[in-house]
Short mmCIF file of C-alpha atoms in Angstrom, two decimals:
data_model
loop_
_atom_site.label_atom_id
_atom_site.label_comp_id
_atom_site.label_asym_id
_atom_site.label_seq_id
_atom_site.Cartn_x
_atom_site.Cartn_y
_atom_site.Cartn_z
CA MET A 164 -13.89 97.79 65.42
CA PRO A 165 -10.59 99.04 66.94
CA ASP A 166 -8.24 101.01 64.75
CA GLY A 167 -5.06 99.49 63.37
CA SER A 168 -2.78 100.81 66.11
CA GLN A 169 -4.95 99.14 68.75
CA ARG A 170 -5.32 95.88 66.86
CA TYR A 171 -1.70 95.73 65.70
CA PRO A 172 0.73 97.40 68.13
CA LYS A 173 4.09 98.35 66.65
CA ALA A 174 6.83 95.74 67.03
CA GLU A 175 10.03 97.50 68.10
CA SER A 176 12.30 94.74 69.39
CA VAL A 177 13.40 91.25 68.45
CA ALA A 178 11.25 89.98 71.32
CA ASP A 179 8.19 91.82 69.93
CA PHE A 180 8.71 90.27 66.51
CA ALA A 181 9.31 86.81 67.93
CA ARG A 182 6.09 87.06 69.95
CA ASN A 183 4.05 88.26 66.96
CA LEU A 184 5.46 85.58 64.68
CA ALA A 185 4.68 82.89 67.26
CA GLU A 186 1.12 84.16 67.64
CA VAL A 187 0.52 84.23 63.89
CA ARG A 188 1.97 80.73 63.50
CA ALA A 189 -0.26 79.47 66.32
CA ARG A 190 -3.30 80.96 64.58
CA ILE A 191 -2.19 79.40 61.29
CA ASP A 192 -1.90 76.01 62.99
CA ALA A 193 -5.32 76.34 64.63
CA ALA A 194 -7.02 77.40 61.38
CA ALA A 195 -5.39 74.52 59.52
CA GLU A 196 -6.49 72.07 62.19
CA ARG A 197 -10.09 73.28 61.88
CA ALA A 198 -9.87 72.46 58.18
CA GLY A 199 -8.35 69.03 58.78
CA ARG A 200 -4.95 70.20 57.53
CA SER A 201 -1.48 70.60 58.96
CA GLY A 202 -0.15 74.06 59.66
CA ALA A 203 3.09 72.92 58.04
CA GLU A 204 1.26 73.09 54.69
CA VAL A 205 0.91 76.89 55.03
CA ARG A 206 3.80 79.24 54.25
CA LEU A 207 3.87 82.51 56.15
CA LEU A 208 5.05 85.44 54.01
CA PRO A 209 5.74 88.47 56.22
CA VAL A 210 4.90 91.69 54.37
CA SER A 211 7.32 94.50 55.16
CA LYS A 212 5.91 97.30 53.00
CA THR A 213 6.43 100.76 54.59
CA VAL A 214 8.54 99.22 57.36
CA PRO A 215 11.89 100.99 57.91
CA GLU A 216 15.00 98.95 57.32
CA GLU A 217 16.18 99.11 60.92
CA ARG A 218 12.98 97.37 62.05
CA ILE A 219 13.24 94.83 59.23
CA ARG A 220 16.63 93.87 60.64
CA LEU A 221 14.97 93.08 63.96
CA ALA A 222 12.31 90.98 62.22
CA VAL A 223 14.96 89.01 60.36
CA GLU A 224 16.80 88.41 63.63
CA ALA A 225 13.50 87.10 65.02
CA GLY A 226 13.21 84.58 62.19
CA CYS A 227 11.84 86.21 59.01
CA ARG A 228 13.67 84.81 55.98
CA THR A 229 11.40 85.89 53.11
CA LEU A 230 9.76 89.31 52.92
CA GLY A 231 6.95 90.57 50.72
CA GLU A 232 6.83 94.04 49.18
CA ASN A 233 4.19 95.67 47.00
CA LYS A 234 6.20 98.38 45.28
CA VAL A 235 9.19 97.34 43.19
CA GLN A 236 11.16 100.52 43.88
CA GLU A 237 10.79 100.09 47.65
CA ALA A 238 11.68 96.40 47.43
CA LYS A 239 14.75 97.11 45.31
CA ARG A 240 16.01 99.72 47.76
CA LYS A 241 15.60 97.37 50.70
CA TRP A 242 17.21 94.50 48.81
CA ARG A 243 20.28 96.64 48.19
CA ASN A 244 20.50 98.12 51.67
CA LEU A 245 19.90 94.81 53.46
CA ALA A 246 22.11 92.71 51.20
CA ASP A 247 24.10 91.52 54.21
CA LEU A 248 21.07 89.64 55.53
CA ASP A 249 20.01 86.11 54.65
CA VAL A 250 16.62 87.08 53.24
CA SER A 251 14.79 86.68 49.92
CA TRP A 252 12.21 89.03 48.43
CA SER A 253 8.73 88.38 47.09
CA VAL A 254 7.06 91.10 45.00
CA ILE A 255 3.33 90.89 45.65
CA GLY A 256 2.01 94.05 43.98
CA HIS A 257 1.05 95.04 40.45
CA LEU A 258 3.99 95.23 38.04
CA GLN A 259 4.53 97.94 35.47
CA THR A 260 6.48 96.44 32.58
CA ASN A 261 9.23 99.07 32.89
CA LYS A 262 10.02 97.58 36.32
CA ALA A 263 10.41 94.03 34.99
CA LYS A 264 14.18 94.42 34.78
CA ASP A 265 14.37 95.18 38.49
CA VAL A 266 12.18 92.25 39.49
CA ALA A 267 14.23 89.93 37.30
CA ALA A 268 17.39 91.15 39.02
CA PHE A 269 16.50 90.57 42.66
CA ALA A 270 13.12 88.92 43.34
CA ALA A 271 12.80 85.28 44.32
CA GLU A 272 9.07 85.32 43.62
CA PHE A 273 6.40 87.43 41.91
CA GLN A 274 2.84 86.97 43.09
CA ALA A 275 0.80 89.34 40.91
CA LEU A 276 1.11 88.21 37.29
CA ASP A 277 -2.06 89.13 35.41
CA ASN A 278 -1.14 90.12 31.85
CA LEU A 279 0.98 88.81 28.99
CA ARG A 280 2.94 92.04 28.56
CA ALA A 281 4.34 91.59 32.06
CA ALA A 282 4.97 87.89 31.40
CA GLU A 283 6.89 88.71 28.23
CA ALA A 284 8.91 91.50 29.86
CA LEU A 285 9.83 89.33 32.84
CA ASP A 286 10.74 86.36 30.67
CA ARG A 287 12.96 88.47 28.43
CA ARG A 288 14.80 90.01 31.38
CA LEU A 289 15.12 86.69 33.20
CA GLN A 290 16.54 85.03 30.10
CA ALA A 291 19.14 87.79 29.94
CA GLU A 292 19.96 87.25 33.62
CA GLY A 293 20.17 83.48 33.13
CA ARG A 294 17.67 82.75 35.86
CA SER A 295 14.05 81.78 36.41
CA LEU A 296 11.32 83.17 38.69
CA ASP A 297 8.49 81.58 40.64
CA VAL A 298 5.20 83.32 39.81
CA PHE A 299 1.61 83.28 40.98
CA VAL A 300 -1.20 84.39 38.68
CA GLN A 301 -3.46 87.00 40.27
CA VAL A 302 -7.21 86.56 39.88
CA ASN A 303 -9.84 89.18 40.69
CA THR A 304 -12.25 87.02 42.67
CA SER A 305 -14.21 89.95 44.11
CA ALA A 306 -15.23 91.40 40.71
CA GLU A 307 -14.21 94.87 41.90
CA GLU A 308 -13.16 97.19 39.09
CA SER A 309 -10.59 98.83 41.36
CA LYS A 310 -8.69 95.56 41.82
CA TYR A 311 -5.96 94.14 39.62
CA GLY A 312 -6.10 90.50 38.54
CA LEU A 313 -7.59 88.43 35.76
CA PRO A 314 -11.35 87.91 35.54
CA PRO A 315 -12.03 84.29 36.49
CA ASP A 316 -13.37 83.43 33.02
CA GLU A 317 -10.08 84.51 31.41
CA LEU A 318 -7.80 82.49 33.67
CA SER A 319 -7.67 79.23 31.74
CA ALA A 320 -6.76 80.87 28.42
CA PHE A 321 -4.08 82.93 30.16
CA LEU A 322 -2.53 79.92 31.87
CA LYS A 323 -2.38 78.03 28.58
CA LYS A 324 -0.10 80.77 27.15
CA LEU A 325 2.39 80.86 30.02
CA PRO A 326 4.48 77.85 28.89
CA ASN A 327 5.68 80.16 26.10
CA TYR A 328 7.67 81.99 28.78
CA SER A 329 10.09 79.35 29.95
CA ALA A 330 11.78 81.47 32.63
CA LEU A 331 8.51 81.70 34.57
CA ASN A 332 7.75 78.87 36.98
CA VAL A 333 4.01 78.94 37.65
CA ARG A 334 3.44 78.00 41.28
CA GLY A 335 -0.24 78.75 41.69
CA LEU A 336 -2.84 81.49 42.03
CA MET A 337 -3.17 84.61 44.16
CA THR A 338 -6.10 86.82 45.12
CA LEU A 339 -7.20 89.64 47.40
CA ALA A 340 -10.62 89.06 48.86
CA VAL A 341 -13.22 91.81 49.03
CA PHE A 342 -12.41 94.29 51.84
CA THR A 343 -15.35 93.83 54.17
CA ALA A 344 -16.14 92.67 57.68
CA ASP A 345 -18.62 90.19 56.15
CA THR A 346 -16.72 86.93 56.56
CA GLU A 347 -18.96 84.99 54.20
CA ARG A 348 -18.28 87.40 51.33
CA VAL A 349 -14.56 87.07 52.02
CA ARG A 350 -14.86 83.29 52.19
CA ALA A 351 -16.64 83.22 48.82
CA CYS A 352 -13.61 84.88 47.18
CA PHE A 353 -11.29 82.25 48.61
CA ARG A 354 -13.58 79.40 47.62
CA LEU A 355 -13.70 80.71 44.07
CA LEU A 356 -9.91 80.79 43.82
CA ARG A 357 -9.69 77.24 45.16
CA THR A 358 -12.25 76.08 42.58
CA LEU A 359 -10.32 77.80 39.78
CA ARG A 360 -7.11 76.20 41.01
CA ASP A 361 -8.71 72.75 41.05
CA GLN A 362 -9.94 73.22 37.48
CA ALA A 363 -6.54 74.45 36.30
CA ARG A 364 -4.71 71.64 38.08
CA ASP A 365 -6.92 69.07 36.35
CA LEU A 366 -5.59 70.52 33.07
CA ASP A 367 -1.99 70.61 34.38
CA LEU A 368 -1.84 74.39 33.94
CA VAL A 369 -0.86 75.63 37.37
CA GLY A 370 2.22 73.77 38.55
CA PRO A 371 1.86 72.54 42.13
CA GLY A 372 -1.30 74.61 42.49
CA GLU A 373 -0.45 76.75 45.48
CA LEU A 374 -3.00 79.28 46.73
CA SER A 375 -1.72 82.64 47.98
CA MET A 376 -4.67 84.15 49.78
CA GLY A 377 -5.23 85.75 53.14
CA MET A 378 -3.78 88.82 54.88
CA SER A 379 -3.74 90.06 58.48
CA GLY A 380 -7.50 90.55 58.61
CA ASP A 381 -8.57 87.30 56.95
CA TYR A 382 -5.73 84.76 56.80
CA GLU A 383 -7.45 82.31 59.16
CA THR A 384 -10.52 82.21 56.90
CA ALA A 385 -8.24 81.78 53.90
CA ILE A 386 -6.50 78.81 55.50
CA GLU A 387 -9.85 77.21 56.24
CA GLU A 388 -10.56 77.50 52.51
CA GLY A 389 -7.27 75.98 51.38
CA SER A 390 -4.63 78.73 51.36
CA THR A 391 -1.02 77.54 51.20
CA VAL A 392 0.56 81.01 51.43
CA VAL A 393 -0.63 83.84 53.68
CA ARG A 394 0.69 87.38 53.24
CA VAL A 395 0.77 88.91 56.72
CA GLY A 396 2.14 92.36 57.49
CA GLN A 397 0.46 94.32 60.24
CA ALA A 398 -0.06 91.37 62.58
CA ILE A 399 3.73 90.96 62.55
CA PHE A 400 5.12 94.48 62.12
CA GLY A 401 2.30 96.59 63.55
CA ALA A 402 -0.17 99.07 62.08
CA ARG A 403 1.01 101.03 59.04
CA PRO A 404 1.33 104.82 59.00
CA VAL A 405 -0.17 105.11 55.50
CA PRO A 406 -3.57 104.00 54.17
CA ASP A 407 -3.68 100.65 52.38
CA GLY A 408 -5.20 102.33 49.35
CA ARG A 409 -1.68 103.44 48.48
CA TYR A 410 -0.77 99.80 47.96
CA TRP A 411 -4.02 97.92 47.31
CA PRO A 412 -6.46 99.71 44.98
CA GLY A 413 -9.87 100.04 46.59
CA ALA A 414 -8.67 98.91 50.01
CA ALA A 415 -10.72 99.82 53.04
CA ASP A 416 -9.55 99.84 56.64
CA VAL A 417 -11.41 96.71 57.70
CA GLN A 418 -8.84 94.25 56.39
CA LYS A 419 -5.20 94.76 55.56
CA SER A 420 -2.18 92.62 54.89
#
């Protein structure tokens, strides 16, 4: 398997970003068609973690309007420094409750809700800000101890408590598949999340029931299994200079966002 720099060359111009975005969208459309779906049903969330602000400006010029970041501090800095741009921010990494105030101040979306302490802290801060926040509940579908996310058997009880936090708009579920080149093991994680979503939607617990699943190494498989949001970084921006383990606990090099 080629390394990240060979698989994902660094985008350094508006033209590079436009080309990468077009290629990813074409792959999204093809994967959706294989599943009997429309590519228009799938939202592309470009993930700009570790990407310098000057290159983010090029990506925005090429068409990126929402950007995903794992670390709240990094996202907050970029939000401030790029405030002149027409872009919204999605926090997609684990949240420490002491960072809830920051997320409530600038994020348009939070995709990694997996505990009530974070829900309470976000709700309290959002109420103070007079705003609401779209959230996805993260589920650990790979059963890896190193991963964040709720165990599948705890999801229903957790979702039933979220209406207590009126500033949180539950949009759906999120997961990270197991990091492996074994496509069937990856696919099983996505199928499990879809099944959990279907069960929760039958109970009216998960809003519109979106599924945020799939990153640069596996987003086509995720779309085939029902994903409505794919979090793609390296296939748009290029290979990262730091290991994914810094951002995703337990991450290997075979698949990255």
